[in-house]
Tab-separated table of C-alpha atoms and ligand atoms in Angstrom:
chain	number	residue	atom	x	y	z
Z	128	MET	CA	-2.833	-11.550	-12.604
Z	129	SER	CA	-3.161	-15.132	-13.536
Z	130	THR	CA	-6.714	-16.445	-13.362
Z	131	LYS	CA	-5.288	-18.960	-10.905
Z	132	ALA	CA	-5.004	-16.391	-8.108
Z	133	THR	CA	-7.777	-16.426	-5.536
Z	134	VAL	CA	-7.967	-14.639	-2.204
Z	135	GLU	CA	-8.036	-18.042	-0.434
Z	136	LYS	CA	-4.794	-19.166	-2.123
Z	137	LEU	CA	-3.168	-15.864	-1.314
Z	138	VAL	CA	-4.169	-15.941	2.356
Z	139	SER	CA	-2.849	-19.483	2.635
Z	140	LEU	CA	0.444	-18.626	0.902
Z	141	CYS	CA	0.900	-15.530	3.068
Z	142	LYS	CA	0.407	-17.505	6.247
Z	143	ARG	CA	2.454	-20.535	5.207
Z	144	ARG	CA	5.431	-18.489	4.044
Z	145	GLY	CA	5.527	-15.755	6.654
Z	146	ILE	CA	4.172	-12.841	4.641
Z	147	VAL	CA	1.016	-11.901	6.602
Z	148	PHE	CA	-0.326	-13.329	9.869
Z	149	GLN	CA	-3.584	-12.628	11.646
Z	150	SER	CA	-2.844	-10.237	14.508
Z	151	SER	CA	-2.790	-11.881	17.982
Z	152	GLU	CA	-3.684	-15.193	16.356
Z	153	ILE	CA	-3.042	-17.294	19.475
Z	154	TYR	CA	-5.883	-15.383	21.188
Z	155	GLY	CA	-8.296	-15.826	18.300
Z	156	GLY	CA	-7.191	-12.765	16.369
Z	157	ILE	CA	-8.825	-9.326	16.223
Z	158	GLY	CA	-10.834	-8.148	13.214
Z	159	GLY	CA	-9.146	-5.721	10.853
Z	160	PHE	CA	-5.608	-6.023	12.237
Z	161	TRP	CA	-2.743	-7.921	10.616
Z	162	ASP	CA	0.926	-8.640	11.296
Z	163	TYR	CA	3.573	-8.788	8.603
Z	164	GLY	CA	5.996	-11.705	8.884
Z	165	PRO	CA	9.683	-11.877	7.921
Z	166	LEU	CA	8.988	-11.844	4.176
Z	167	GLY	CA	5.991	-9.511	4.456
Z	168	VAL	CA	7.978	-6.774	6.152
Z	169	GLU	CA	10.565	-6.938	3.360
Z	170	LEU	CA	7.884	-6.696	0.684
Z	171	LYS	CA	6.219	-3.816	2.484
Z	172	ASN	CA	9.519	-1.971	2.898
Z	173	ASN	CA	10.287	-2.502	-0.800
Z	174	ILE	CA	6.934	-1.008	-1.829
Z	175	LYS	CA	7.536	2.009	0.400
Z	176	ARG	CA	11.098	2.400	-0.866
Z	177	ALA	CA	9.982	2.254	-4.518
Z	178	TRP	CA	7.339	4.912	-3.820
Z	179	TRP	CA	9.711	7.191	-1.887
Z	180	LYS	CA	12.332	6.911	-4.647
Z	181	ALA	CA	9.820	7.852	-7.333
Z	182	VAL	CA	8.065	10.682	-5.517
Z	183	VAL	CA	10.823	12.171	-3.322
Z	184	GLN	CA	14.351	11.064	-4.217
Z	185	GLU	CA	14.090	11.432	-7.988
Z	186	ARG	CA	12.183	14.736	-7.978
Z	187	ASP	CA	13.440	18.235	-7.333
Z	188	ASP	CA	10.074	19.530	-6.097
Z	189	MET	CA	9.298	17.103	-3.268
Z	190	VAL	CA	10.386	16.725	0.369
Z	191	GLY	CA	9.498	14.189	3.058
Z	192	LEU	CA	7.866	14.416	6.472
Z	193	ASP	CA	7.110	12.104	9.388
Z	194	ALA	CA	4.423	13.659	11.585
Z	195	ALA	CA	2.976	12.278	14.829
Z	196	ILE	CA	-0.020	9.939	14.798
Z	197	VAL	CA	-1.785	11.758	17.648
Z	198	MET	CA	-2.416	15.415	16.924
Z	199	ASN	CA	-4.165	18.273	18.655
Z	200	PRO	CA	-7.878	17.346	18.358
Z	201	THR	CA	-8.708	20.738	16.830
Z	202	VAL	CA	-6.977	19.443	13.702
Z	203	TRP	CA	-9.917	17.039	13.246
Z	204	LYS	CA	-12.461	19.756	13.875
Z	205	ALA	CA	-10.834	21.911	11.195
Z	206	SER	CA	-10.430	19.074	8.707
Z	207	GLY	CA	-14.087	18.096	9.044
Z	208	HIS	CA	-13.358	14.587	10.311
Z	209	LEU	CA	-15.112	15.067	13.658
Z	210	ASP	CA	-18.315	16.109	11.940
Z	211	THR	CA	-18.330	14.101	8.738
Z	212	PHE	CA	-15.959	11.130	8.871
Z	213	ALA	CA	-18.739	8.644	9.465
Z	214	ASP	CA	-20.423	5.731	7.712
Z	215	PRO	CA	-24.076	4.706	8.027
Z	216	MET	CA	-24.382	1.498	10.040
Z	217	VAL	CA	-27.268	-0.978	10.335
Z	218	ASP	CA	-27.692	-4.048	12.547
Z	219	CYS	CA	-29.669	-7.190	11.867
Z	220	LYS	CA	-32.315	-7.553	14.565
Z	221	ASP	CA	-32.179	-11.363	14.243
Z	222	CYS	CA	-28.567	-12.486	13.798
Z	223	LYS	CA	-27.064	-9.262	15.235
Z	224	ARG	CA	-24.597	-8.890	12.352
Z	225	ARG	CA	-23.558	-5.347	11.489
Z	226	PHE	CA	-23.308	-3.820	7.978
Z	227	ARG	CA	-22.510	-0.568	6.219
Z	228	ALA	CA	-25.850	0.670	4.916
Z	229	ASP	CA	-24.291	2.234	1.812
Z	230	GLU	CA	-22.606	-1.058	0.902
Z	231	LEU	CA	-25.863	-2.981	1.248
Z	232	ALA	CA	-27.653	-0.410	-0.881
Z	233	ARG	CA	-25.006	-0.810	-3.587
Z	234	HIS	CA	-25.952	-4.464	-3.901
Z	235	VAL	CA	-29.645	-3.795	-4.389
Z	236	PRO	CA	-30.629	-4.382	-8.054
Z	237	ALA	CA	-31.046	-1.174	-10.061
Z	238	SER	CA	-34.821	-1.591	-10.342
Z	239	ALA	CA	-35.204	-1.476	-6.569
Z	240	HIS	CA	-33.144	1.732	-6.474
Z	241	GLY	CA	-35.091	3.372	-9.231
Z	242	HIS	CA	-38.576	2.714	-7.850
Z	243	ALA	CA	-39.784	4.870	-5.048
Z	244	ALA	CA	-38.575	8.087	-3.475
Z	245	GLU	CA	-38.020	6.346	-0.156
Z	246	ALA	CA	-35.023	4.030	0.295
Z	247	PRO	CA	-35.660	0.387	-0.642
Z	248	ILE	CA	-36.385	-1.902	2.282
Z	249	LEU	CA	-33.265	-3.933	2.775
Z	250	ARG	CA	-32.998	-7.256	4.554
Z	251	CYS	CA	-29.985	-8.843	6.211
Z	252	PRO	CA	-27.878	-10.453	3.459
Z	253	GLU	CA	-26.866	-13.257	5.852
Z	254	CYS	CA	-30.189	-14.405	7.343
Z	255	GLY	CA	-32.855	-12.262	5.675
Z	256	GLY	CA	-33.752	-10.695	9.039
Z	257	GLU	CA	-35.048	-7.178	9.628
Z	258	LEU	CA	-32.492	-4.377	9.830
Z	259	THR	CA	-32.381	-1.394	12.193
Z	260	GLU	CA	-32.577	2.182	10.903
Z	261	PRO	CA	-29.138	3.410	9.758
Z	262	ARG	CA	-27.106	5.245	12.414
Z	263	MET	CA	-24.044	7.347	11.611
Z	264	PHE	CA	-20.864	5.944	13.102
Z	265	ASN	CA	-17.661	8.010	13.315
Z	266	LEU	CA	-14.684	5.951	12.163
Z	267	MET	CA	-12.025	7.663	14.271
Z	268	PHE	CA	-10.434	5.757	17.159
Z	269	ARG	CA	-10.625	7.780	20.353
Z	270	THR	CA	-8.071	7.765	23.114
Z	271	TYR	CA	-7.063	9.937	26.099
Z	272	VAL	CA	-3.835	11.847	26.472
Z	273	GLY	CA	-2.419	11.872	30.001
Z	274	PRO	CA	-3.729	10.205	33.174
Z	275	VAL	CA	-7.183	11.771	33.370
Z	276	GLU	CA	-9.927	10.387	31.171
Z	277	ASP	CA	-12.186	13.401	30.674
Z	278	ASP	CA	-13.496	15.401	27.720
Z	279	ALA	CA	-10.509	17.739	27.815
Z	280	SER	CA	-8.043	14.889	27.291
Z	281	VAL	CA	-9.802	13.186	24.330
Z	282	ALA	CA	-7.585	12.681	21.308
Z	283	TYR	CA	-7.763	10.576	18.132
Z	284	LEU	CA	-5.531	8.201	16.234
Z	285	ARG	CA	-5.182	9.844	12.832
Z	286	PRO	CA	-7.493	8.429	10.156
Z	287	GLU	CA	-5.179	9.755	7.413
Z	288	THR	CA	-1.623	11.099	7.306
Z	289	ALA	CA	-2.606	14.127	5.216
Z	290	GLN	CA	-3.375	16.551	8.036
Z	291	GLY	CA	0.189	16.294	9.395
Z	292	MET	CA	1.373	17.765	6.111
Z	293	PHE	CA	-1.177	20.579	6.026
Z	294	VAL	CA	-0.444	21.766	9.551
Z	295	ASN	CA	3.305	21.670	8.813
Z	296	PHE	CA	2.942	23.613	5.555
Z	297	GLY	CA	4.458	26.760	7.111
Z	298	ASN	CA	7.319	24.880	8.796
Z	299	VAL	CA	8.291	23.071	5.613
Z	300	LEU	CA	8.021	26.198	3.487
Z	301	GLN	CA	10.231	28.172	5.883
Z	302	THR	CA	12.881	25.513	6.397
Z	303	THR	CA	13.229	24.335	2.784
Z	304	ARG	CA	12.576	27.647	0.969
Z	305	LYS	CA	10.685	25.715	-1.686
Z	306	LYS	CA	8.875	27.640	-4.406
Z	307	LEU	CA	5.449	26.702	-5.721
Z	308	PRO	CA	4.762	24.166	-7.034
Z	309	PHE	CA	6.204	21.782	-4.449
Z	310	GLY	CA	5.003	18.830	-2.456
Z	311	ILE	CA	5.343	16.969	0.826
Z	312	ALA	CA	5.334	13.181	1.001
Z	313	GLN	CA	4.662	11.035	4.016
Z	314	ILE	CA	4.361	7.344	4.817
Z	315	GLY	CA	2.724	6.323	8.060
Z	316	LYS	CA	0.101	4.433	9.971
Z	317	ALA	CA	-3.543	5.455	9.859
Z	318	PHE	CA	-6.452	4.043	11.836
Z	319	ARG	CA	-10.126	3.729	10.944
Z	320	ASN	CA	-12.668	1.865	13.010
Z	321	GLU	CA	-14.174	0.348	9.847
Z	322	ILE	CA	-17.627	-1.173	10.354
Z	323	THR	CA	-16.871	-4.057	8.024
Z	324	PRO	CA	-13.145	-4.701	7.612
Z	325	GLY	CA	-12.422	-7.538	5.230
Z	326	ASN	CA	-11.177	-8.982	1.977
Z	327	PHE	CA	-7.956	-9.970	3.728
Z	328	ILE	CA	-5.718	-6.878	4.026
Z	329	PHE	CA	-7.794	-4.767	1.619
Z	330	ARG	CA	-9.844	-3.046	4.319
Z	331	ASP	CA	-8.183	-2.877	7.731
Z	332	ARG	CA	-8.653	-0.923	10.932
Z	333	GLU	CA	-4.926	-0.220	11.181
Z	334	PHE	CA	-3.115	0.342	7.900
Z	335	GLU	CA	-0.320	2.346	6.355
Z	336	GLN	CA	-0.735	5.195	3.905
Z	337	MET	CA	1.609	6.796	1.394
Z	338	GLU	CA	0.366	10.298	0.742
Z	339	ILE	CA	1.464	13.390	-1.133
Z	340	GLU	CA	0.202	16.925	-0.686
Z	341	TYR	CA	1.321	18.875	-3.743
Z	342	PHE	CA	0.895	22.643	-3.417
Z	343	VAL	CA	0.285	24.659	-6.591
Z	344	LYS	CA	-0.758	28.135	-7.670
Z	345	PRO	CA	-4.547	28.367	-8.029
Z	346	GLY	CA	-5.325	28.221	-11.729
Z	347	THR	CA	-2.601	25.655	-12.421
Z	348	ASP	CA	-4.318	22.969	-10.321
Z	349	GLU	CA	-6.061	21.128	-13.163
Z	350	GLU	CA	-2.844	20.779	-15.131
Z	351	TRP	CA	-0.979	19.444	-12.063
Z	352	HIS	CA	-3.835	17.120	-11.294
Z	353	GLN	CA	-3.398	15.499	-14.725
Z	354	HIS	CA	0.362	15.325	-14.153
Z	355	TRP	CA	-0.074	13.349	-10.948
Z	356	VAL	CA	-2.733	11.031	-12.372
Z	357	GLU	CA	-0.333	10.095	-15.176
Z	358	GLU	CA	2.701	9.804	-12.889
Z	359	ARG	CA	0.949	7.581	-10.431
Z	360	HIS	CA	-0.610	5.356	-13.115
Z	361	ARG	CA	2.830	4.901	-14.693
Z	362	TRP	CA	4.366	3.960	-11.321
Z	363	TYR	CA	2.095	0.917	-10.992
Z	364	LEU	CA	2.810	-0.154	-14.554
Z	365	ASN	CA	6.569	0.236	-14.052
Z	366	LEU	CA	6.348	-2.110	-11.070
Z	367	GLY	CA	4.706	-4.714	-13.251
Z	368	LEU	CA	0.973	-4.566	-12.494
Z	369	SER	CA	-0.963	-5.986	-15.468
Z	370	PRO	CA	-2.252	-3.059	-17.570
Z	371	GLU	CA	-5.514	-4.876	-18.265
Z	372	ARG	CA	-6.248	-5.158	-14.535
Z	373	LEU	CA	-5.410	-1.522	-13.779
Z	374	ARG	CA	-7.584	1.456	-14.636
Z	375	VAL	CA	-7.921	5.131	-13.872
Z	376	ARG	CA	-11.486	6.242	-13.187
Z	377	ARG	CA	-12.742	9.777	-12.792
Z	378	LEU	CA	-15.293	9.987	-9.994
Z	379	ASP	CA	-18.799	11.254	-10.711
Z	380	ARG	CA	-19.847	14.495	-9.046
Z	381	GLU	CA	-21.960	12.731	-6.439
Z	382	GLU	CA	-19.026	10.526	-5.428
Z	383	LEU	CA	-16.743	13.455	-4.567
Z	384	ALA	CA	-15.712	14.164	-0.957
Z	385	HIS	CA	-16.855	17.492	0.489
Z	386	TYR	CA	-13.395	19.057	-0.028
Z	387	ALA	CA	-12.761	17.818	-3.573
Z	388	LYS	CA	-13.170	19.703	-6.829
Z	389	ASP	CA	-12.274	16.606	-8.876
Z	390	THR	CA	-10.944	13.117	-8.061
Z	391	TYR	CA	-9.511	10.184	-9.985
Z	392	GLU	CA	-9.016	6.709	-8.618
Z	393	VAL	CA	-6.407	4.186	-9.643
Z	394	GLU	CA	-8.284	0.905	-9.423
Z	395	TYR	CA	-7.228	-2.727	-9.620
Z	396	LEU	CA	-9.398	-5.634	-10.708
Z	397	PHE	CA	-9.353	-7.816	-7.587
Z	398	PRO	CA	-11.390	-11.052	-7.470
Z	399	MET	CA	-14.083	-9.003	-5.668
Z	400	GLY	CA	-14.202	-6.489	-8.552
Z	401	TRP	CA	-12.608	-3.144	-9.441
Z	402	SER	CA	-11.409	-1.559	-6.193
Z	403	GLU	CA	-9.510	1.589	-5.249
Z	404	LEU	CA	-5.746	1.438	-4.731
Z	405	GLU	CA	-5.200	5.172	-4.727
Z	406	GLY	CA	-7.265	8.337	-4.811
Z	407	ILE	CA	-5.886	11.436	-6.536
Z	408	ALA	CA	-7.928	14.432	-5.456
Z	409	ASN	CA	-7.889	18.138	-6.189
Z	410	ARG	CA	-8.524	19.411	-2.637
Z	411	THR	CA	-8.390	23.081	-3.681
Z	412	ASP	CA	-7.451	25.476	-0.835
Z	413	PHE	CA	-9.940	23.783	1.502
Z	414	ASP	CA	-7.462	22.372	4.034
Z	415	LEU	CA	-5.054	25.298	4.292
Z	416	GLY	CA	-8.037	27.642	4.450
Z	417	ARG	CA	-9.668	25.686	7.279
Z	418	HIS	CA	-6.456	25.356	9.297
Z	419	ALA	CA	-5.781	29.092	8.901
Z	420	GLU	CA	-9.303	29.764	10.156
Z	421	PHE	CA	-9.129	27.405	13.142
Z	422	SER	CA	-5.517	28.133	14.197
Z	423	GLY	CA	-5.481	31.858	13.496
Z	424	ARG	CA	-2.155	31.388	11.693
Z	425	VAL	CA	-1.351	32.612	8.202
Z	426	LEU	CA	-0.931	29.617	5.900
Z	427	GLU	CA	-0.078	31.389	2.681
Z	428	TYR	CA	2.647	31.574	0.087
Z	429	PHE	CA	4.244	34.859	-0.947
Z	430	ASP	CA	4.668	34.953	-4.700
Z	431	GLU	CA	7.756	37.106	-5.330
Z	432	GLU	CA	6.982	37.443	-9.040
Z	433	THR	CA	3.556	39.006	-8.581
Z	434	GLY	CA	4.043	40.388	-5.068
Z	435	GLU	CA	0.867	38.580	-3.976
Z	436	HIS	CA	0.018	36.283	-1.095
Z	437	VAL	CA	-1.792	33.160	-2.249
Z	438	VAL	CA	-3.379	30.190	-0.530
Z	439	PRO	CA	-2.094	27.282	-2.630
Z	440	TYR	CA	-4.372	24.641	-4.107
Z	441	VAL	CA	-3.513	21.047	-3.272
Z	442	ILE	CA	-3.338	17.897	-5.380
Z	443	GLU	CA	-3.352	14.794	-3.194
Z	444	PRO	CA	-2.301	11.336	-4.429
Z	445	SER	CA	-3.165	9.028	-1.519
Z	446	SER	CA	-2.567	5.298	-1.467
Z	447	GLY	CA	-2.487	2.446	1.045
Z	448	VAL	CA	0.546	0.184	1.437
Z	449	ASP	CA	-1.472	-2.854	2.558
Z	450	ARG	CA	-3.862	-2.634	-0.391
Z	451	LEU	CA	-0.975	-2.228	-2.809
Z	452	LEU	CA	0.807	-5.188	-1.270
Z	453	MET	CA	-2.295	-7.308	-1.821
Z	454	ALA	CA	-2.598	-6.120	-5.433
Z	455	PHE	CA	1.074	-6.812	-6.175
Z	456	LEU	CA	0.765	-10.299	-4.675
Z	457	MET	CA	-2.472	-11.138	-6.522
Z	458	ASP	CA	-1.038	-9.858	-9.762
Z	459	ALA	CA	2.232	-11.763	-9.395
Z	460	TYR	CA	0.667	-15.099	-8.439
Z	461	ASP	CA	0.829	-17.798	-11.090
Z	462	GLU	CA	0.870	-21.554	-11.374
Z	463	GLU	CA	2.427	-23.594	-14.156
Z	464	GLU	CA	3.142	-27.201	-15.013
Z	465	VAL	CA	6.808	-28.105	-14.943
Z	466	ARG	CA	7.756	-31.710	-15.692
Z	467	GLY	CA	4.437	-33.031	-14.497
Z	468	GLU	CA	4.420	-30.954	-11.322
Z	469	THR	CA	2.598	-27.724	-10.553
Z	470	ARG	CA	4.800	-24.879	-9.473
Z	471	ALA	CA	3.292	-21.846	-7.745
Z	472	ILE	CA	5.255	-18.732	-8.571
Z	473	LEU	CA	5.168	-15.076	-7.607
Z	474	ARG	CA	6.326	-13.114	-10.639
Z	475	LEU	CA	7.082	-10.056	-8.506
Z	476	HIS	CA	9.087	-7.165	-9.917
Z	477	LYS	CA	12.689	-7.601	-8.746
Z	478	ASP	CA	12.570	-4.302	-6.822
Z	479	LEU	CA	9.666	-5.657	-4.775
Z	480	ALA	CA	10.803	-9.251	-4.226
Z	481	PRO	CA	11.363	-9.802	-0.470
Z	482	THR	CA	14.461	-11.938	-1.052
Z	483	LYS	CA	16.668	-11.077	-4.009
Z	484	VAL	CA	19.005	-14.079	-3.964
Z	485	ALA	CA	18.776	-17.529	-2.372
Z	486	VAL	CA	21.979	-19.495	-1.775
Z	487	LEU	CA	21.484	-23.237	-2.165
Z	488	PRO	CA	24.195	-25.879	-1.768
Z	489	LEU	CA	23.304	-28.910	-3.880
Z	490	SER	CA	23.108	-30.945	-0.699
Z	491	ARG	CA	24.197	-30.863	2.923
Z	492	ASN	CA	27.414	-32.652	1.967
Z	493	GLU	CA	30.168	-31.502	4.297
Z	494	GLN	CA	32.366	-30.449	1.376
Z	495	LEU	CA	29.662	-28.158	-0.067
Z	496	VAL	CA	28.498	-26.379	3.069
Z	497	PRO	CA	31.649	-24.273	3.751
Z	498	PRO	CA	31.886	-22.749	0.231
Z	499	ALA	CA	28.116	-22.233	0.191
Z	500	ARG	CA	28.300	-20.330	3.484
Z	501	GLU	CA	31.155	-18.246	2.075
Z	502	VAL	CA	29.081	-17.337	-0.976
Z	503	TRP	CA	26.205	-16.415	1.329
Z	504	ALA	CA	28.488	-14.137	3.374
Z	505	LEU	CA	29.709	-12.544	0.137
Z	506	LEU	CA	26.170	-11.604	-0.926
Z	507	ARG	CA	24.632	-10.531	2.394
Z	508	PRO	CA	26.059	-6.992	2.444
Z	509	HIS	CA	24.471	-6.311	-0.962
Z	510	TRP	CA	20.969	-7.805	-0.908
Z	511	MET	CA	18.391	-9.569	1.229
Z	512	THR	CA	19.343	-13.193	0.875
Z	513	GLN	CA	18.281	-16.600	2.172
Z	514	TYR	CA	20.293	-19.740	2.739
Z	515	ASP	CA	18.473	-23.036	2.368
Z	516	ASP	CA	19.962	-26.524	2.462
Z	517	ALA	CA	16.910	-28.569	3.531
Z	518	GLN	CA	15.387	-31.118	1.129
Z	519	ALA	CA	16.033	-31.811	-2.563
Z	520	ILE	CA	17.271	-28.952	-4.736
Z	521	GLY	CA	14.139	-29.020	-6.953
Z	522	ARG	CA	11.904	-28.477	-3.955
Z	523	ARG	CA	14.079	-25.625	-2.763
Z	524	TYR	CA	13.772	-23.913	-6.160
Z	525	ARG	CA	9.985	-24.254	-5.850
Z	526	ARG	CA	10.060	-22.757	-2.362
Z	527	GLN	CA	11.901	-19.713	-3.682
Z	528	ASP	CA	9.621	-19.425	-6.755
Z	529	GLU	CA	6.625	-19.381	-4.466
Z	530	VAL	CA	7.882	-16.276	-2.644
Z	531	GLY	CA	9.144	-14.523	-5.765
Z	532	THR	CA	12.930	-14.764	-5.264
Z	533	PRO	CA	14.317	-13.690	-8.659
Z	534	TYR	CA	17.645	-15.547	-8.443
Z	535	CYS	CA	18.976	-18.731	-6.861
Z	536	VAL	CA	22.700	-19.416	-6.640
Z	537	THR	CA	23.629	-23.095	-6.487
Z	538	ILE	CA	26.904	-24.487	-5.195
Z	539	ASP	CA	27.693	-27.975	-6.509
Z	540	PHE	CA	30.637	-30.393	-6.626
Z	541	ASP	CA	32.132	-28.639	-9.679
Z	542	THR	CA	32.369	-25.487	-7.532
Z	543	LEU	CA	35.098	-27.227	-5.533
Z	544	THR	CA	37.329	-27.351	-8.604
Z	545	ASP	CA	36.179	-24.515	-10.929
Z	546	GLN	CA	35.323	-21.882	-8.242
Z	547	ALA	CA	32.096	-21.137	-10.122
Z	548	VAL	CA	28.402	-21.313	-9.224
Z	549	THR	CA	25.108	-21.523	-11.124
Z	550	ILE	CA	22.644	-18.622	-11.201
Z	551	ARG	CA	19.079	-19.760	-11.874
Z	552	GLU	CA	16.471	-17.231	-12.971
Z	553	ARG	CA	12.954	-17.527	-11.510
Z	554	ASP	CA	10.678	-16.934	-14.524
Z	555	SER	CA	12.609	-18.614	-17.340
Z	556	MET	CA	14.355	-21.149	-15.056
Z	557	GLU	CA	17.457	-20.524	-17.191
Z	558	GLN	CA	20.793	-21.301	-15.603
Z	559	VAL	CA	24.180	-19.653	-16.187
Z	560	ARG	CA	27.561	-20.562	-14.743
Z	561	VAL	CA	29.481	-17.661	-13.175
Z	562	PRO	CA	32.889	-17.561	-11.401
Z	563	ILE	CA	32.432	-16.698	-7.708
Z	564	ALA	CA	34.828	-13.793	-8.258
Z	565	ASN	CA	32.291	-12.240	-10.688
Z	566	LEU	CA	29.134	-13.213	-8.815
Z	567	VAL	CA	28.370	-9.874	-7.169
Z	568	ALA	CA	28.923	-7.983	-10.436
Z	569	ALA	CA	26.799	-10.483	-12.399
Z	570	LEU	CA	23.909	-10.243	-9.921
Z	571	ARG	CA	24.226	-6.475	-9.724
Z	572	GLU	CA	23.738	-6.252	-13.470
Z	573	LYS	CA	20.541	-8.280	-13.172
Z	574	LEU	CA	19.137	-6.696	-10.026
Z	575	ASP	CA	20.103	-3.013	-10.054
B	35	LIG	P1	-12.631	3.299	0.616
B	35	LIG	O1	-13.635	3.993	-0.256
B	35	LIG	O2	-12.097	2.014	0.038
B	35	LIG	O3	-13.035	3.175	2.047
B	35	LIG	P2	-11.428	5.800	0.930
B	35	LIG	O4	-11.886	6.494	-0.303
B	35	LIG	O5	-12.082	6.061	2.220
B	35	LIG	O6	-11.380	4.217	0.661
B	35	LIG	P3	-9.129	7.378	1.213
B	35	LIG	O7	-9.643	8.089	2.390
B	35	LIG	O8	-9.094	8.055	-0.097
B	35	LIG	O9	-9.886	5.983	1.073
B	35	LIG	O10	-7.685	6.772	1.591
B	35	LIG	C1	-6.628	6.748	0.673
B	35	LIG	C2	-6.094	5.342	0.508
B	35	LIG	O11	-5.832	4.736	1.774
B	35	LIG	C3	-7.050	4.388	-0.193
B	35	LIG	O12	-6.930	4.516	-1.596
B	35	LIG	C4	-6.563	3.054	0.286
B	35	LIG	O13	-5.465	2.582	-0.509
B	35	LIG	C5	-6.069	3.343	1.684
B	35	LIG	N1	-7.090	2.970	2.656
B	35	LIG	C6	-8.145	3.684	3.068
B	35	LIG	N2	-8.866	3.028	3.983
B	35	LIG	C7	-8.256	1.836	4.160
B	35	LIG	C8	-8.505	0.699	4.991
B	35	LIG	N3	-9.522	0.666	5.819
B	35	LIG	N4	-7.653	-0.350	4.906
B	35	LIG	C9	-6.587	-0.327	4.075
B	35	LIG	N5	-6.308	0.725	3.271
B	35	LIG	C10	-7.111	1.785	3.313
């Protein structure tokens, strides 16, 4: 990430260029919900595609799944979410603002923590007012299934995609005949009624997860855990995140979730500090064991080699698309001086760039527009493209740089006689002349 990136600049760029909008903005918005604009949806799809390719398509031990968002509520009893998926919440008695007690405590200087056995007395960070006692607040969104709103019809929007994979373990095993070790991957929406959403799209109430449940023989779990930590770390580096702003951190014992034997986090250095992009947990046989207990079904694997039934251990790499999108944008953002002007540029990996090629006639001259439109039609079946003929060519290059388009193709007056166009590369600004007949092949070599 260039030191020039700030959250404010990113929010402004995302709004101005149609990457991320505040949800229901014309009604004043709604906290923790965001809409992805025309370029944002492309970027998001590209992140998901890159992940799916790496963890499903290119592997022989992974399959995909797309489970429902609303599940039988017993799932959440078995998983522990109904009892434990809660954060401590405090309110300011004066200004009425609401905070997560654990987050406030984290900002108390170490000396205050170390002092007495009782918790330090915290004040409202906004107005210094007195705070209420912490109350536990369950983060799951509740809804009702069917026309009657009573206790029997209560259901929840899933707070993670993981449980859909655990409860389908038997179905997937039977239908794919996979042998251990194997994994299930899923991308989908998750919902958490976060007490304090914020930092743009970092912490949302509706977000998308990309999760893997990788089932292994007990005893081989630690080895597979290391495998996935390395694989996932490498994935971020391959997509161009700056190595010095990316780290893998092993959680301390006291940080572990109730189901985890060991957990690593892939963290990115955002302007607000090192923050989690992905958690990679060893969940042991906790989930399959609990679902077997609550459903009365057998959720085991028959090992033909040993003739034994085993409950597999699970390694879970779990990441959030929205958080990753923010990290990729922050990391790619740069500004540089070109001929006395500042150009803002997103140095996005070409696989992630929302638009791969922009087609730009030198001007709106009536002789240039028809061949430019033909070139555009030639490229559209192959890549996401944009056509832009408004304003001076230099400004149009800047507009494409700002949204990370790796290549611009320019049609000028020479095109009318030599049937060739200019390809301009985003980062180096180098230009090469290519016959239109070779354009698709030339771009394919650069992009694929
Ligand atoms: P945090 O500690 O930041 O609340 P978590 O440890 O609760 O996160 P997990 O339950 O491990 O998060 O979820 C896996 C991934 O899902 C996270 O690494 C993150 O990328 C994403 N994620 C979780 N909660 C949110 C949220 N509220 N908004 C956006 N992404 C989220």
